[in-house]
Short mmCIF file of C-alpha atoms in Angstrom, two decimals:
data_model
loop_
_atom_site.label_atom_id
_atom_site.label_comp_id
_atom_site.label_asym_id
_atom_site.label_seq_id
_atom_site.Cartn_x
_atom_site.Cartn_y
_atom_site.Cartn_z
CA MET A 1 115.61 85.20 162.05
CA GLN A 2 114.25 88.49 163.63
CA GLU A 3 110.87 87.35 162.68
CA GLY A 4 111.68 84.10 164.60
CA ILE A 5 112.71 86.08 167.54
CA THR A 6 109.25 88.18 167.42
CA TYR A 7 107.23 85.07 167.25
CA MET A 8 109.02 83.75 170.27
CA ALA A 9 108.37 86.78 172.13
CA GLY A 10 104.53 87.32 171.08
CA ALA A 11 104.01 83.30 172.04
CA GLU A 12 106.27 83.98 175.28
CA VAL A 13 108.63 81.23 174.52
CA PRO A 14 111.94 81.33 176.15
CA GLY A 15 115.18 81.29 174.44
CA VAL A 16 118.68 82.63 174.33
CA PHE A 17 120.70 84.11 171.37
CA VAL A 18 124.36 85.11 171.07
CA ASN A 19 125.09 87.80 168.69
CA VAL A 20 128.91 88.38 168.12
CA GLN A 21 128.77 91.59 166.66
CA ARG A 22 131.04 92.34 163.43
CA GLY A 23 131.85 95.57 161.41
CA GLY A 24 129.62 96.87 159.05
CA PRO A 25 126.21 96.31 157.62
CA GLY A 26 125.65 93.24 155.08
CA LEU A 27 128.56 91.07 155.09
CA GLY A 28 130.44 93.79 156.62
CA THR A 29 133.77 92.32 158.01
CA ILE A 30 134.98 89.46 160.48
CA GLN A 31 136.35 92.49 162.58
CA PRO A 32 134.71 93.47 166.03
CA SER A 33 131.87 96.17 166.16
CA GLN A 34 128.89 97.17 168.48
CA GLY A 35 126.97 98.23 165.29
CA ASP A 36 124.29 95.69 166.63
CA TYR A 37 122.97 97.68 169.60
CA PHE A 38 119.59 99.06 168.01
CA GLN A 39 118.95 95.46 166.44
CA ALA A 40 119.18 94.01 170.03
CA THR A 41 117.55 96.44 172.10
CA ARG A 42 115.02 97.95 169.42
CA GLY A 43 114.11 94.55 167.90
CA GLY A 44 114.02 94.18 164.04
CA GLY A 45 111.07 92.19 163.83
CA ASN A 46 107.20 93.44 164.03
CA GLY A 47 105.41 94.49 166.87
CA ASP A 48 105.72 95.93 170.30
CA TYR A 49 108.28 93.30 171.73
CA LYS A 50 111.30 93.55 173.97
CA VAL A 51 114.38 91.14 174.07
CA ILE A 52 116.38 90.86 177.37
CA VAL A 53 120.09 91.94 176.40
CA LEU A 54 123.27 91.00 178.46
CA ALA A 55 126.65 92.82 177.60
CA PRO A 56 129.47 91.03 178.70
CA SER A 57 132.68 92.67 178.89
CA SER A 58 135.11 89.13 179.21
CA VAL A 59 135.15 85.72 178.30
CA GLN A 60 134.18 84.78 182.01
CA GLU A 61 131.00 86.88 181.63
CA MET A 62 130.39 85.10 178.32
CA ALA A 63 130.21 81.94 180.17
CA ASP A 64 128.50 83.09 183.32
CA PHE A 65 125.79 85.09 181.05
CA VAL A 66 124.70 81.87 179.51
CA ASP A 67 123.03 80.51 182.77
CA LEU A 68 121.87 84.29 183.65
CA ALA A 69 120.26 84.60 180.09
CA PHE A 70 118.57 81.24 180.63
CA GLU A 71 117.47 82.29 184.41
CA LEU A 72 116.05 85.38 182.95
CA ALA A 73 114.32 84.09 179.59
CA PHE A 74 112.42 81.24 181.62
CA LYS A 75 111.71 83.56 184.62
CA TYR A 76 109.87 85.88 182.28
CA ARG A 77 109.03 83.69 179.49
CA ASN A 78 110.82 85.81 177.10
CA PRO A 79 114.02 85.73 174.53
CA ALA A 80 117.19 86.96 175.74
CA MET A 81 120.39 87.78 173.93
CA ILE A 82 123.94 87.94 174.91
CA LEU A 83 125.56 90.52 172.77
CA SER A 84 128.92 90.14 172.41
CA ASP A 85 131.52 91.25 169.82
CA GLY A 86 134.69 90.21 167.69
CA VAL A 87 136.87 91.11 170.45
CA ILE A 88 135.56 89.07 173.26
CA GLY A 89 134.60 86.17 170.60
CA GLN A 90 138.17 85.61 169.70
CA MET A 91 139.62 86.53 173.31
CA MET A 92 141.80 83.89 175.25
CA GLU A 93 141.61 84.19 178.75
CA LYS A 94 140.97 81.90 181.95
CA VAL A 95 137.60 80.92 182.41
CA VAL A 96 135.52 78.82 185.16
CA LEU A 97 132.74 77.07 183.38
CA PRO A 98 129.38 76.33 185.41
CA PRO A 99 128.87 72.79 186.07
CA PHE A 100 126.55 70.92 183.46
CA LYS A 101 122.98 70.32 184.48
CA PRO A 102 121.16 67.02 183.80
CA ARG A 103 118.43 66.90 181.22
CA ARG A 104 114.97 67.34 182.60
CA THR A 105 112.35 64.82 182.19
CA ASP A 106 108.99 65.62 180.75
CA GLU A 107 107.44 65.52 184.33
CA GLU A 108 110.15 67.82 185.61
CA VAL A 109 109.42 70.23 182.53
CA ILE A 110 105.81 70.27 183.26
CA LYS A 111 106.12 70.89 186.79
CA GLN A 112 108.64 74.06 186.57
CA CYS A 113 107.01 75.22 183.22
CA PRO A 114 103.38 74.44 182.92
CA TRP A 115 102.88 76.43 179.80
CA ALA A 116 105.27 74.18 178.13
CA SER A 117 103.83 72.12 175.22
CA THR A 118 105.42 68.35 175.48
CA GLY A 119 103.72 66.47 172.69
CA LYS A 120 100.91 64.15 173.65
CA PRO A 121 99.50 65.55 176.91
CA LYS A 122 99.96 63.36 180.19
CA ASN A 123 97.31 63.85 182.40
CA ARG A 124 96.65 67.51 181.56
CA GLU A 125 94.87 69.58 179.18
CA ARG A 126 96.65 70.36 175.65
CA VAL A 127 99.09 73.19 175.60
CA VAL A 128 98.84 75.25 172.34
CA ILE A 129 101.93 77.74 172.07
CA THR A 130 100.84 80.59 169.50
CA SER A 131 101.25 84.41 168.93
CA LEU A 132 98.31 84.25 166.63
CA GLU A 133 95.12 86.30 167.76
CA LEU A 134 92.68 87.40 165.33
CA LYS A 135 90.24 89.36 167.42
CA PRO A 136 91.98 92.86 167.92
CA GLU A 137 90.37 93.58 171.44
CA ILE A 138 91.92 90.36 172.68
CA MET A 139 95.23 91.04 170.90
CA GLU A 140 95.17 94.52 172.49
CA GLN A 141 94.97 92.58 175.97
CA ARG A 142 97.57 90.42 175.13
CA ASN A 143 99.71 93.50 174.10
CA LEU A 144 99.34 95.14 177.34
CA ALA A 145 100.06 92.02 179.32
CA LEU A 146 103.64 91.80 177.71
CA GLN A 147 104.11 95.67 178.27
CA GLU A 148 103.46 95.02 181.69
CA LYS A 149 105.88 92.47 181.95
CA TYR A 150 108.54 94.56 180.00
CA ARG A 151 107.74 97.01 183.06
CA LYS A 152 108.49 94.37 185.63
CA ILE A 153 111.87 93.30 183.90
CA GLN A 154 112.78 97.18 183.88
CA GLU A 155 112.30 97.52 187.54
CA ASN A 156 113.74 94.37 188.61
CA GLU A 157 116.39 93.14 186.25
CA VAL A 158 118.83 96.34 185.47
CA ARG A 159 122.30 95.51 185.71
CA PHE A 160 125.45 97.84 185.81
CA GLU A 161 128.78 98.68 187.18
CA GLU A 162 130.73 101.90 188.30
CA GLN A 163 134.66 102.18 188.60
CA GLN A 164 136.17 105.66 190.32
CA MET A 165 132.93 107.42 190.10
CA ASP A 166 132.97 108.44 193.89
CA ASP A 167 134.94 111.81 193.19
CA ALA A 168 134.30 111.85 189.46
CA GLU A 169 133.52 114.96 187.45
CA TYR A 170 133.18 113.20 184.09
CA ALA A 171 131.77 109.67 183.06
CA ILE A 172 132.56 107.63 180.36
CA VAL A 173 129.66 105.35 179.57
CA ALA A 174 130.58 101.95 177.39
CA PHE A 175 129.38 98.45 177.43
CA GLY A 176 130.97 95.36 176.19
CA SER A 177 134.56 95.46 174.98
CA ALA A 178 134.42 99.31 174.54
CA ALA A 179 133.87 99.27 178.50
CA ARG A 180 136.79 97.15 178.87
CA ILE A 181 139.01 99.55 176.60
CA ALA A 182 137.54 102.39 178.71
CA GLU A 183 138.75 100.97 182.09
CA LYS A 184 142.39 101.64 180.80
CA SER A 185 141.18 105.16 179.58
CA VAL A 186 140.03 106.13 183.04
CA GLU A 187 143.41 105.28 184.33
CA ILE A 188 145.76 107.40 181.91
CA ALA A 189 142.99 109.98 182.43
CA ARG A 190 143.45 110.07 186.24
CA GLU A 191 147.26 110.02 185.68
CA GLN A 192 146.69 113.47 183.77
CA GLY A 193 144.88 114.87 186.70
CA ILE A 194 141.33 114.23 185.30
CA LYS A 195 138.72 113.09 187.65
CA VAL A 196 136.85 110.89 185.47
CA GLY A 197 134.60 107.41 186.28
CA LEU A 198 133.27 104.73 184.12
CA PHE A 199 130.06 103.51 183.94
CA ARG A 200 129.38 100.16 182.39
CA PRO A 201 125.52 99.05 181.43
CA ILE A 202 125.43 95.32 181.96
CA THR A 203 122.07 95.07 180.93
CA LEU A 204 121.00 96.88 177.50
CA PHE A 205 117.66 96.04 178.12
CA PRO A 206 116.71 96.72 180.74
CA PHE A 207 118.74 99.83 180.48
CA PRO A 208 119.93 101.62 183.63
CA GLU A 209 117.95 104.83 183.09
CA LYS A 210 117.48 105.91 186.63
CA GLN A 211 121.06 105.28 187.49
CA ILE A 212 122.28 107.39 184.40
CA ALA A 213 119.71 110.07 185.37
CA ALA A 214 121.20 110.27 188.83
CA LEU A 215 124.66 110.14 187.49
CA SER A 216 124.23 113.28 185.44
CA LYS A 217 123.09 115.51 188.39
CA LYS A 218 126.94 114.40 190.02
CA VAL A 219 129.01 115.16 186.78
CA LYS A 220 129.79 117.79 184.34
CA GLY A 221 129.66 115.85 181.31
CA ILE A 222 129.33 112.36 179.92
CA LEU A 223 131.15 110.54 176.91
CA VAL A 224 129.69 107.43 175.55
CA ALA A 225 132.23 105.22 174.21
CA GLU A 226 131.07 102.66 171.65
CA ILE A 227 132.54 100.76 168.31
CA ASN A 228 130.18 102.32 166.01
CA ALA A 229 128.45 105.29 164.76
CA GLY A 230 126.53 106.32 167.87
CA GLN A 231 123.54 103.82 168.94
CA MET A 232 123.53 103.72 172.87
CA VAL A 233 124.43 107.39 173.07
CA GLN A 234 120.60 107.87 172.32
CA ASP A 235 119.57 106.21 175.21
CA VAL A 236 121.95 108.08 177.27
CA ARG A 237 120.79 111.36 176.20
CA LEU A 238 117.43 110.24 176.91
CA ALA A 239 118.10 109.25 180.25
CA VAL A 240 120.16 112.35 181.30
CA ASN A 241 117.22 114.59 179.77
CA GLY A 242 119.63 117.44 178.99
CA ALA A 243 121.05 117.62 182.51
CA VAL A 244 124.67 117.74 181.27
CA PRO A 245 126.46 117.51 177.82
CA VAL A 246 126.69 114.04 176.00
CA GLU A 247 128.84 113.30 173.56
CA GLN A 248 129.83 110.25 171.74
CA PHE A 249 133.24 108.76 170.51
CA GLY A 250 133.45 105.68 168.06
CA ARG A 251 135.13 103.71 165.41
CA LEU A 252 134.03 102.09 162.60
CA GLY A 253 134.49 99.24 160.17
CA GLY A 254 135.84 96.69 162.71
CA ILE A 255 138.65 99.40 164.04
CA VAL A 256 139.09 98.99 167.86
CA PRO A 257 139.93 102.20 169.42
CA ASP A 258 142.77 102.66 171.58
CA PRO A 259 142.41 103.85 175.33
CA GLU A 260 144.28 107.32 174.32
CA GLU A 261 141.93 108.03 171.64
CA ILE A 262 139.12 107.78 174.18
CA VAL A 263 140.88 110.17 176.33
CA GLU A 264 141.48 112.77 173.62
CA ALA A 265 137.68 112.46 172.96
CA LEU A 266 136.89 113.11 176.41
CA LYS A 267 139.17 116.19 176.61
CA LYS A 268 136.84 117.63 174.02
CA VAL A 269 133.90 116.86 176.37
CA MET A 270 135.68 118.86 178.96
#
């Protein structure tokens, strides 16, 4: 499957994938996890490529991000992924579904996506979609063009959310369902007199590097809460660049942490 994604990235074919993460490598378990962060943001296929990654923390965002993922995928002609997990995937809560969109005709497709292949050409040049280029000097130029596109995505499409960060002395950084749990952790910690806020990356690529770097200038320490052995924490440490201590707390194998566990881990950072 990941080889197919890298083919799409190389040929600049848009598409959307939904990854509902589960505990453990291999067959693992049906219980929730966030162990696919590296797979989503680093890619498991060959070549220097990136996938746009959105991390919902609610059923409503799962629905909303479908439209957003397709919008970004077609805007940049790049694969996009919704990185969910077994918590949100099995959650029941109110959700407002976006309206259905009518199927576009071939003429509408060609007008909006002139690069698209629609079978037999109609009053236009034949379109060939491929990721293959045998001449290295031409392949290098294609690679450079892709890297420039990824830079534009990094500049223009970063999304994140902050909660109670105005007076925070410490920060919890979490994505997806872990961020939802961390909201309660912030509430509990505040009741105990700990001035802590929550920073939630919504896009995992593009990652909010500049925003976390700025955050590190305001707080004394950061705790990264994620349901894995420590993956996003590496990106947070790179963004912080040693400005403040960054520690990680996570549970494995499908165990979802309690808000109180995150608070206790935060106290160790303090």
